[in-house]
Amino acid sequence: MPELPEVETVKRGLAPQLAGRRIVAVTLGKTDFVDEPELLQRELPGRVIRLVERYGKFLLLRFEAAKEPAPSRGEGVLLVHLGMTGWLIPQTASQPRAKHTHAALLLDDGRELRYVDPRRFGRMAYLEGDRLETELRRWGADPLETSRPEFQRRIAGRRARVKALLLDQRVLRGVGNIYADESLWHAKIHPAVLGSRLSARATGALYHALRRILLRAIRLRGSTISDFLDADGLPGEYQLHHRVYGREGKPCVRCRSVIQRVRVAGRSSYVCPRCQRPPRGFRTASLRKRVRIPKTSKGKRNTIRRLK
DNA sequence: CTCGATCCCTGGACGC
DNA sequence: TGCGTCCAGGGATCGA
């Protein structure tokens, strides 16, 4: 599930390969995740990719202004959200397309930029001008470009649970389940605590933990849980540093208590019951375990399951 | 404003 | 080996 560090990793891999490339043709497969498919078909061919950016969990391919047929046209952007299982990879056009390839942008260097996404929880949209601005305005602050007071302001006044706030892309853009859980654990905050109940000190700890973790994860090219690979086909390594995420039933590395999986804000959340004290009234019933005792020989099942 | 429920979708795990 | 069932999860949407 690509979150900020994974999307940043993809962006860094893609940017040097795509800058300056012209899109020659567009092939679309299933389009139920595309805002207006005909807009892609019409606007993309002939466009030159100026640069690739990350905006929260979105990738932005920014185009040079179109010279023809309408010279006055704005610069335009292809917005790509990878959802949970999306990939964006440049491949030689003659290579067979992977299953679930739903978009293929033929480039002027003989390669194809392919969007592969089995579940189609992602999103693609061509946007320019006001519509682009409106879209980008919808989303909250980038945690890496936000000051501590600003972060505090966005969390403190809210009566939602801090986990819900971290995951809410209108509050902060880019944080998903993994990095929310990891930063809450580091800051010793239970995900079910209400934003308004957090002390300034706790919010500060969360702010720093989140940033540190995101930066470190970027350095390690993100977390590869099931099959995330960067633009060069390399897996990330941050999953090796997860302290709580996916560690249900294992000892907390800080206090040896058993990590639990609980449901907060409709999402499963991994917590240390001792380091992260639940707020009063929070049902402590942990989710039913779905993990088997690993069989001696064909090992892997256990790990695979938890990493999911 | 906030909550939970529901839907989208597929592959993988699991039980038989 | 094969088949049915359950489930994850980011985000949109809806009703409470």
Coordinates of C-alpha atoms (C1' of nucleotides) in Angstrom, one line a residue, chain B:
Chain B
dC1 C1' -18.3 17.5 12.9
dT2 C1' -17.8 12.7 13.7
dC3 C1' -19.2 8.2 13.6
dG4 C1' -19.9 3.5 11.6
dA5 C1' -21.5 1.0 7.6
dT6 C1' -21.2 0.0 2.9
dC7 C1' -19.3 -0.3 -1.5
dC8 C1' -15.6 -0.6 -4.9
dC9 C1' -12.0 -4.8 -6.4
dT10 C1' -8.9 -8.9 -6.5
dG11 C1' -5.7 -12.2 -4.8
dG12 C1' -4.3 -14.8 -1.2
dA13 C1' -5.3 -17.4 2.9
dC14 C1' -8.0 -20.7 4.7
dG15 C1' -11.3 -24.7 5.4
dC16 C1' -13.2 -28.6 3.5

